[in-house]
PDB file of C-alpha atoms in Angstrom:
ATOM      1  CA  VAL H   9     -46.005  27.732   8.481  1.00 53.00           C
ATOM      2  CA  GLN H  10     -44.630  24.385   7.468  1.00 52.00           C
ATOM      3  CA  LYS H  11     -42.917  22.033   9.977  1.00 50.00           C
ATOM      4  CA  ALA H  12     -39.804  20.417   8.889  1.00 49.00           C
ATOM      5  CA  ILE H  13     -40.031  16.563   9.327  1.00 50.00           C
ATOM      6  CA  CYS H  14     -36.791  15.252  10.643  1.00 45.00           C
ATOM      7  CA  GLN H  15     -35.864  11.618  10.400  1.00 48.00           C
ATOM      8  CA  GLU H  16     -33.128  10.198  12.477  1.00 52.00           C
ATOM      9  CA  SER H  17     -30.550   8.692  10.269  1.00 50.00           C
ATOM     10  CA  ALA H  18     -29.784   5.056  10.743  1.00 52.00           C
ATOM     11  CA  PRO H  19     -26.661   4.251  12.651  1.00 53.00           C
ATOM     12  CA  PRO H  20     -23.876   2.777  10.413  1.00 54.00           C
ATOM     13  CA  SER H  21     -24.148  -0.942   9.980  1.00 54.00           C
ATOM     14  CA  PRO H  22     -21.510  -2.810  12.018  1.00 56.00           C
ATOM     15  CA  ALA H  23     -18.940  -4.856  10.304  1.00 59.00           C
ATOM     16  CA  PRO H  24     -20.179  -8.470   9.554  1.00 64.00           C
ATOM     17  CA  LEU H  25     -19.539 -10.982  12.305  1.00 79.00           C
ATOM     18  CA  LEU H  26     -16.706 -13.294  11.256  1.00 84.00           C
ATOM     19  CA  PRO H  27     -16.403 -17.040  12.503  1.00 86.00           C
ATOM     20  CA  PRO H  28     -13.451 -17.691  14.807  1.00 91.00           C
ATOM     21  CA  MET H  29     -10.162 -17.254  13.057  1.00 93.00           C
ATOM     22  CA  PRO H  30      -9.092 -20.467  11.646  1.00 95.00           C
ATOM     23  CA  ASP H  31      -5.516 -21.921  12.245  1.00 97.00           C
ATOM     24  CA  CYS H  32      -4.797 -21.330   8.606  1.00 97.00           C
ATOM     25  CA  PHE H  33      -6.655 -19.820   5.666  1.00 97.00           C
ATOM     26  CA  THR H  34      -7.609 -21.705   2.461  1.00 96.00           C
ATOM     27  CA  ASP H  35     -10.038 -18.932   1.475  1.00 93.00           C
ATOM     28  CA  LEU H  36      -8.351 -15.531   0.776  1.00 93.00           C
ATOM     29  CA  GLU H  37     -11.714 -13.712   0.670  1.00 91.00           C
ATOM     30  CA  LEU H  38     -12.191 -14.745   4.347  1.00 93.00           C
ATOM     31  CA  LEU H  39      -8.613 -13.594   5.040  1.00 95.00           C
ATOM     32  CA  TYR H  40      -9.227 -10.311   3.494  1.00 92.00           C
ATOM     33  CA  GLN H  41     -12.235  -9.758   5.760  1.00 92.00           C
ATOM     34  CA  TYR H  42     -10.133 -10.520   8.767  1.00 95.00           C
ATOM     35  CA  VAL H  43      -7.352  -8.151   7.665  1.00 94.00           C
ATOM     36  CA  GLU H  44      -9.906  -5.230   6.956  1.00 90.00           C
ATOM     37  CA  GLN H  45     -11.398  -5.542  10.396  1.00 92.00           C
ATOM     38  CA  LYS H  46      -8.236  -5.827  12.383  1.00 91.00           C
ATOM     39  CA  ASN H  47      -7.034  -3.061  14.705  1.00 92.00           C
ATOM     40  CA  PRO H  48      -4.134  -1.601  12.694  1.00 89.00           C
ATOM     41  CA  SER H  49      -2.146  -0.894  15.943  1.00 92.00           C
ATOM     42  CA  GLU H  50      -2.086  -4.685  16.892  1.00 95.00           C
ATOM     43  CA  VAL H  51       0.251  -7.142  15.158  1.00 96.00           C
ATOM     44  CA  VAL H  52      -1.520 -10.086  13.843  1.00 96.00           C
ATOM     45  CA  LYS H  53      -0.133 -13.105  12.068  1.00 97.00           C
ATOM     46  CA  TYR H  54      -2.307 -14.676   9.337  1.00 97.00           C
ATOM     47  CA  VAL H  55      -1.270 -18.133   8.233  1.00 98.00           C
ATOM     48  CA  ILE H  56      -2.072 -19.252   4.746  1.00 98.00           C
ATOM     49  CA  CYS H  57      -2.557 -23.137   4.630  1.00 98.00           C
ATOM     50  CA  PRO H  58       0.323 -25.017   3.079  1.00 98.00           C
ATOM     51  CA  ASN H  59       0.050 -26.594  -0.307  1.00 98.00           C
ATOM     52  CA  THR H  60      -2.451 -24.103  -1.692  1.00 97.00           C
ATOM     53  CA  ILE H  61      -2.789 -22.274  -4.899  1.00 96.00           C
ATOM     54  CA  HIS H  62      -4.748 -19.022  -4.969  1.00 95.00           C
ATOM     55  CA  VAL H  63      -5.768 -17.510  -8.381  1.00 93.00           C
ATOM     56  CA  VAL H  64      -5.841 -13.810  -8.009  1.00 92.00           C
ATOM     57  CA  GLY H  65      -8.549 -12.168 -10.115  1.00 87.00           C
ATOM     58  CA  ILE H  66      -8.711  -8.817 -12.006  1.00 82.00           C
ATOM     59  CA  PRO H  67     -10.368  -5.908 -10.292  1.00 76.00           C
ATOM     60  CA  THR H  68     -13.910  -5.058 -11.439  1.00 75.00           C
ATOM     61  CA  ALA H  69     -15.854  -1.814 -11.406  1.00 72.00           C
ATOM     62  CA  GLY H  70     -17.794  -1.055  -8.257  1.00 65.00           C
ATOM     63  CA  GLU H  71     -17.678  -2.740  -4.974  1.00 60.00           C
ATOM     64  CA  GLN H  72     -17.153  -6.386  -6.153  1.00 65.00           C
ATOM     65  CA  CYS H  73     -13.685  -7.796  -6.515  1.00 73.00           C
ATOM     66  CA  CYS H  74     -12.454  -9.723  -8.434  1.00 74.00           C
ATOM     67  CA  ASP H  75     -13.079 -11.272 -11.848  1.00 75.00           C
ATOM     68  CA  ARG H  76     -11.881 -14.864 -12.234  1.00 78.00           C
ATOM     69  CA  GLY H  77     -10.219 -15.117  -8.898  1.00 85.00           C
ATOM     70  CA  THR H  78      -9.716 -13.713  -5.417  1.00 88.00           C
ATOM     71  CA  ARG H  79      -8.448 -10.391  -4.010  1.00 88.00           C
ATOM     72  CA  PRO H  80      -4.743  -9.886  -3.852  1.00 90.00           C
ATOM     73  CA  LEU H  81      -3.167  -9.773  -0.342  1.00 93.00           C
ATOM     74  CA  ASN H  82      -3.763  -6.366   1.282  1.00 90.00           C
ATOM     75  CA  GLY H  83      -1.043  -4.290   2.980  1.00 89.00           C
ATOM     76  CA  ARG H  84      -2.099  -3.086   6.428  1.00 90.00           C
ATOM     77  CA  ALA H  85      -0.016  -1.946   9.301  1.00 91.00           C
ATOM     78  CA  ASN H  86       1.284  -4.753  11.577  1.00 95.00           C
ATOM     79  CA  THR H  87      -0.014  -7.397   9.415  1.00 96.00           C
ATOM     80  CA  HIS H  88       2.112 -10.575   8.895  1.00 97.00           C
ATOM     81  CA  TYR H  89       1.277 -13.118   6.172  1.00 97.00           C
ATOM     82  CA  TYR H  90       2.944 -16.561   6.662  1.00 98.00           C
ATOM     83  CA  CYS H  91       2.867 -19.573   4.360  1.00 98.00           C
ATOM     84  CA  GLY H  92       2.317 -22.239   6.950  1.00 98.00           C
ATOM     85  CA  GLU H  93       3.030 -21.772  10.528  1.00 98.00           C
ATOM     86  CA  ASP H  94       6.786 -21.279  10.035  1.00 97.00           C
ATOM     87  CA  GLY H  95       6.648 -19.064   6.911  1.00 97.00           C
ATOM     88  CA  SER H  96       8.749 -21.395   4.848  1.00 96.00           C
ATOM     89  CA  SER H  97       8.503 -21.404   0.989  1.00 94.00           C
ATOM     90  CA  SER H  98       8.707 -25.030   1.168  1.00 96.00           C
ATOM     91  CA  ASN H  99       5.103 -25.054   2.547  1.00 98.00           C
ATOM     92  CA  ASN H 100       4.067 -24.226  -1.078  1.00 97.00           C
ATOM     93  CA  CYS H 101       1.608 -21.242  -0.776  1.00 97.00           C
ATOM     94  CA  THR H 102       1.259 -19.744  -4.330  1.00 95.00           C
ATOM     95  CA  LEU H 103      -0.453 -16.605  -5.562  1.00 94.00           C
ATOM     96  CA  ILE H 104      -0.829 -16.758  -9.280  1.00 92.00           C
ATOM     97  CA  GLY H 105      -2.291 -14.398 -11.839  1.00 88.00           C
ATOM     98  CA  GLY H 106      -4.137 -11.171 -11.398  1.00 86.00           C
ATOM     99  CA  GLN H 107      -2.672  -7.650 -12.074  1.00 82.00           C
ATOM    100  CA  PHE H 108      -0.919  -7.692  -8.629  1.00 83.00           C
ATOM    101  CA  GLN H 109      -0.809 -10.419  -5.884  1.00 87.00           C
ATOM    102  CA  TYR H 110       0.091  -8.171  -3.069  1.00 89.00           C
ATOM    103  CA  VAL H 111      -1.110  -4.478  -2.936  1.00 86.00           C
ATOM    104  CA  SER H 112      -0.272  -1.742  -0.448  1.00 84.00           C
ATOM    105  CA  VAL H 113      -1.414   1.699  -1.555  1.00 80.00           C
ATOM    106  CA  VAL H 114      -1.654   5.123   0.069  1.00 74.00           C
ATOM    107  CA  SER H 115      -4.744   5.490   2.236  1.00 67.00           C
ATOM    108  CA  PHE H 116      -6.771   8.875   2.523  1.00 64.00           C
ATOM    109  CA  ASP H 117      -4.984   9.768   5.604  1.00 62.00           C
ATOM    110  CA  PHE H 118      -1.522   9.170   4.212  1.00 67.00           C
ATOM    111  CA  LYS H 119      -0.548   7.223   7.277  1.00 74.00           C
ATOM    112  CA  ALA H 120       2.486   4.943   7.034  1.00 78.00           C
ATOM    113  CA  LYS H 121       1.916   1.213   6.950  1.00 83.00           C
ATOM    114  CA  PRO H 122       4.699  -0.121   9.296  1.00 87.00           C
ATOM    115  CA  ASN H 123       5.649  -3.662  10.195  1.00 91.00           C
ATOM    116  CA  ILE H 124       4.188  -5.679   7.250  1.00 92.00           C
ATOM    117  CA  VAL H 125       5.728  -9.102   6.704  1.00 94.00           C
ATOM    118  CA  LEU H 126       5.248 -11.648   4.007  1.00 94.00           C
ATOM    119  CA  SER H 127       7.079 -14.907   4.627  1.00 95.00           C
ATOM    120  CA  GLY H 128       7.319 -17.981   2.405  1.00 95.00           C
ATOM    121  CA  ILE H 129       4.902 -16.917  -0.319  1.00 94.00           C
ATOM    122  CA  THR H 130       5.319 -17.615  -4.074  1.00 92.00           C
ATOM    123  CA  PHE H 131       4.170 -14.839  -6.368  1.00 89.00           C
ATOM    124  CA  LYS H 132       3.771 -16.246  -9.806  1.00 88.00           C
ATOM    125  CA  ALA H 133       2.847 -14.670 -13.217  1.00 83.00           C
ATOM    126  CA  GLY H 134       1.163 -11.383 -12.243  1.00 78.00           C
ATOM    127  CA  ASP H 135      -0.105  -9.421 -15.245  1.00 78.00           C
ATOM    128  CA  LYS H 136       1.606  -6.269 -14.266  1.00 75.00           C
ATOM    129  CA  ALA H 137       3.783  -7.167 -11.293  1.00 75.00           C
ATOM    130  CA  GLY H 138       3.812  -9.536  -8.359  1.00 78.00           C
ATOM    131  CA  VAL H 139       3.869  -6.711  -5.761  1.00 82.00           C
ATOM    132  CA  ILE H 140       2.808  -3.090  -5.829  1.00 81.00           C
ATOM    133  CA  ILE H 141       3.598  -0.882  -2.885  1.00 80.00           C
ATOM    134  CA  VAL H 142       2.839   2.824  -3.050  1.00 80.00           C
ATOM    135  CA  SER H 143       2.496   3.796   0.466  1.00 79.00           C
ATOM    136  CA  PRO H 144       4.914   4.976   3.298  1.00 80.00           C
ATOM    137  CA  GLY H 145       5.957   2.300   5.697  1.00 83.00           C
ATOM    138  CA  ASP H 146       8.067  -0.889   5.674  1.00 86.00           C
ATOM    139  CA  THR H 147       7.496  -4.150   4.203  1.00 87.00           C
ATOM    140  CA  THR H 148       9.656  -7.168   4.710  1.00 89.00           C
ATOM    141  CA  PHE H 149       9.756 -10.319   2.298  1.00 89.00           C
ATOM    142  CA  ILE H 150      11.294 -13.404   3.901  1.00 92.00           C
ATOM    143  CA  ASP H 151      11.897 -16.599   1.810  1.00 91.00           C
ATOM    144  CA  CYS H 152       9.507 -15.416  -0.949  1.00 89.00           C
ATOM    145  CA  ILE H 153       9.747 -16.604  -4.517  1.00 88.00           C
ATOM    146  CA  PHE H 154       8.968 -14.502  -7.560  1.00 84.00           C
ATOM    147  CA  GLN H 155       8.363 -16.979 -10.376  1.00 82.00           C
ATOM    148  CA  GLY H 156       7.410 -16.756 -13.993  1.00 72.00           C
ATOM    149  CA  LYS H 157       6.529 -14.101 -16.428  1.00 64.00           C
ATOM    150  CA  PHE H 158       5.385 -10.757 -14.947  1.00 59.00           C
ATOM    151  CA  GLY H 159       4.266  -7.752 -16.787  1.00 53.00           C
ATOM    152  CA  ARG H 160       6.673  -4.858 -16.390  1.00 51.00           C
ATOM    153  CA  GLU H 161       8.180  -5.620 -12.879  1.00 52.00           C
ATOM    154  CA  GLN H 162       8.294  -8.281 -10.327  1.00 52.00           C
ATOM    155  CA  CYS H 163       8.013  -5.553  -7.574  1.00 52.00           C
ATOM    156  CA  PHE H 164       7.017  -1.813  -7.814  1.00 47.00           C
ATOM    157  CA  GLY H 165       7.379   0.471  -4.890  1.00 45.00           C
ATOM    158  CA  LEU H 166       7.462   4.124  -3.884  1.00 42.00           C
ATOM    159  CA  LEU H 167       7.681   5.933  -0.523  1.00 39.00           C
ATOM    160  CA  LEU H 168       8.692   2.952   1.445  1.00 42.00           C
ATOM    161  CA  THR H 169      11.326   0.595   2.634  1.00 47.00           C
ATOM    162  CA  ILE H 170      11.206  -2.841   1.291  1.00 52.00           C
ATOM    163  CA  THR H 171      13.555  -5.505   2.680  1.00 51.00           C
ATOM    164  CA  PHE H 172      14.109  -8.863   0.983  1.00 52.00           C
ATOM    165  CA  LEU H 173      15.529 -11.600   3.001  1.00 51.00           C
ATOM    166  CA  THR H 174      16.274 -14.832   1.208  1.00 48.00           C
ATOM    167  CA  HIS H 175      13.982 -14.288  -1.664  1.00 46.00           C
ATOM    168  CA  ARG H 176      14.448 -16.009  -5.063  1.00 48.00           C
ATOM    169  CA  THR H 177      13.579 -15.254  -8.579  1.00 47.00           C
ATOM    170  CA  MET H 178      12.891 -18.221 -10.619  1.00 47.00           C
ATOM    171  CA  PRO H 179      12.131 -18.627 -14.330  1.00 44.00           C
ATOM    172  CA  MET H 180       9.033 -20.177 -15.520  1.00 43.00           C
ATOM    173  CA  LEU H 181       9.756 -23.552 -17.014  1.00 43.00           C
ATOM    174  CA  ALA H 182       8.711 -24.004 -20.566  1.00 40.00           C
ATOM    175  CA  PRO H 183       6.439 -26.903 -21.177  1.00 41.00           C
ATOM    176  CA  SER H 184       8.164 -29.909 -22.752  1.00 39.00           C
TER     177      SER H 184
END
């Protein structure tokens, strides 16, 4: 008679402890960690520091992201991204490059992602589009700027409501 040897499985590791949330974010990787750990039922405003340029990278295989830059902003329910405390485009928060600079895709549970706000952010020269939204829910863009050459579209969305309030599309200026 053989006895089965049972080992208790280790409990799942807790999310990494984050430092206290800064007044504004200069590091979008840190911002991503905060957004991923937030309770989706709570409304949270994340402020991107004024006068910042964030180079968005290209997704890589595996768990790591991204090659030659940071992750795009992530669409999660009740998440508000503001450029500066007042969310004005004059605060100059720019996301440049990458395939997309803001991504909201369907989760495995197909739950809607309501109450997402992006305010005062400049989306510039994404390889495919500045924004891709393929999830049910509602996303509002306030005083956002879409500038420069994008791949196929400035915004691509399905299954959602997108509201643009005072956004501008501006051409990329040719070098002189």
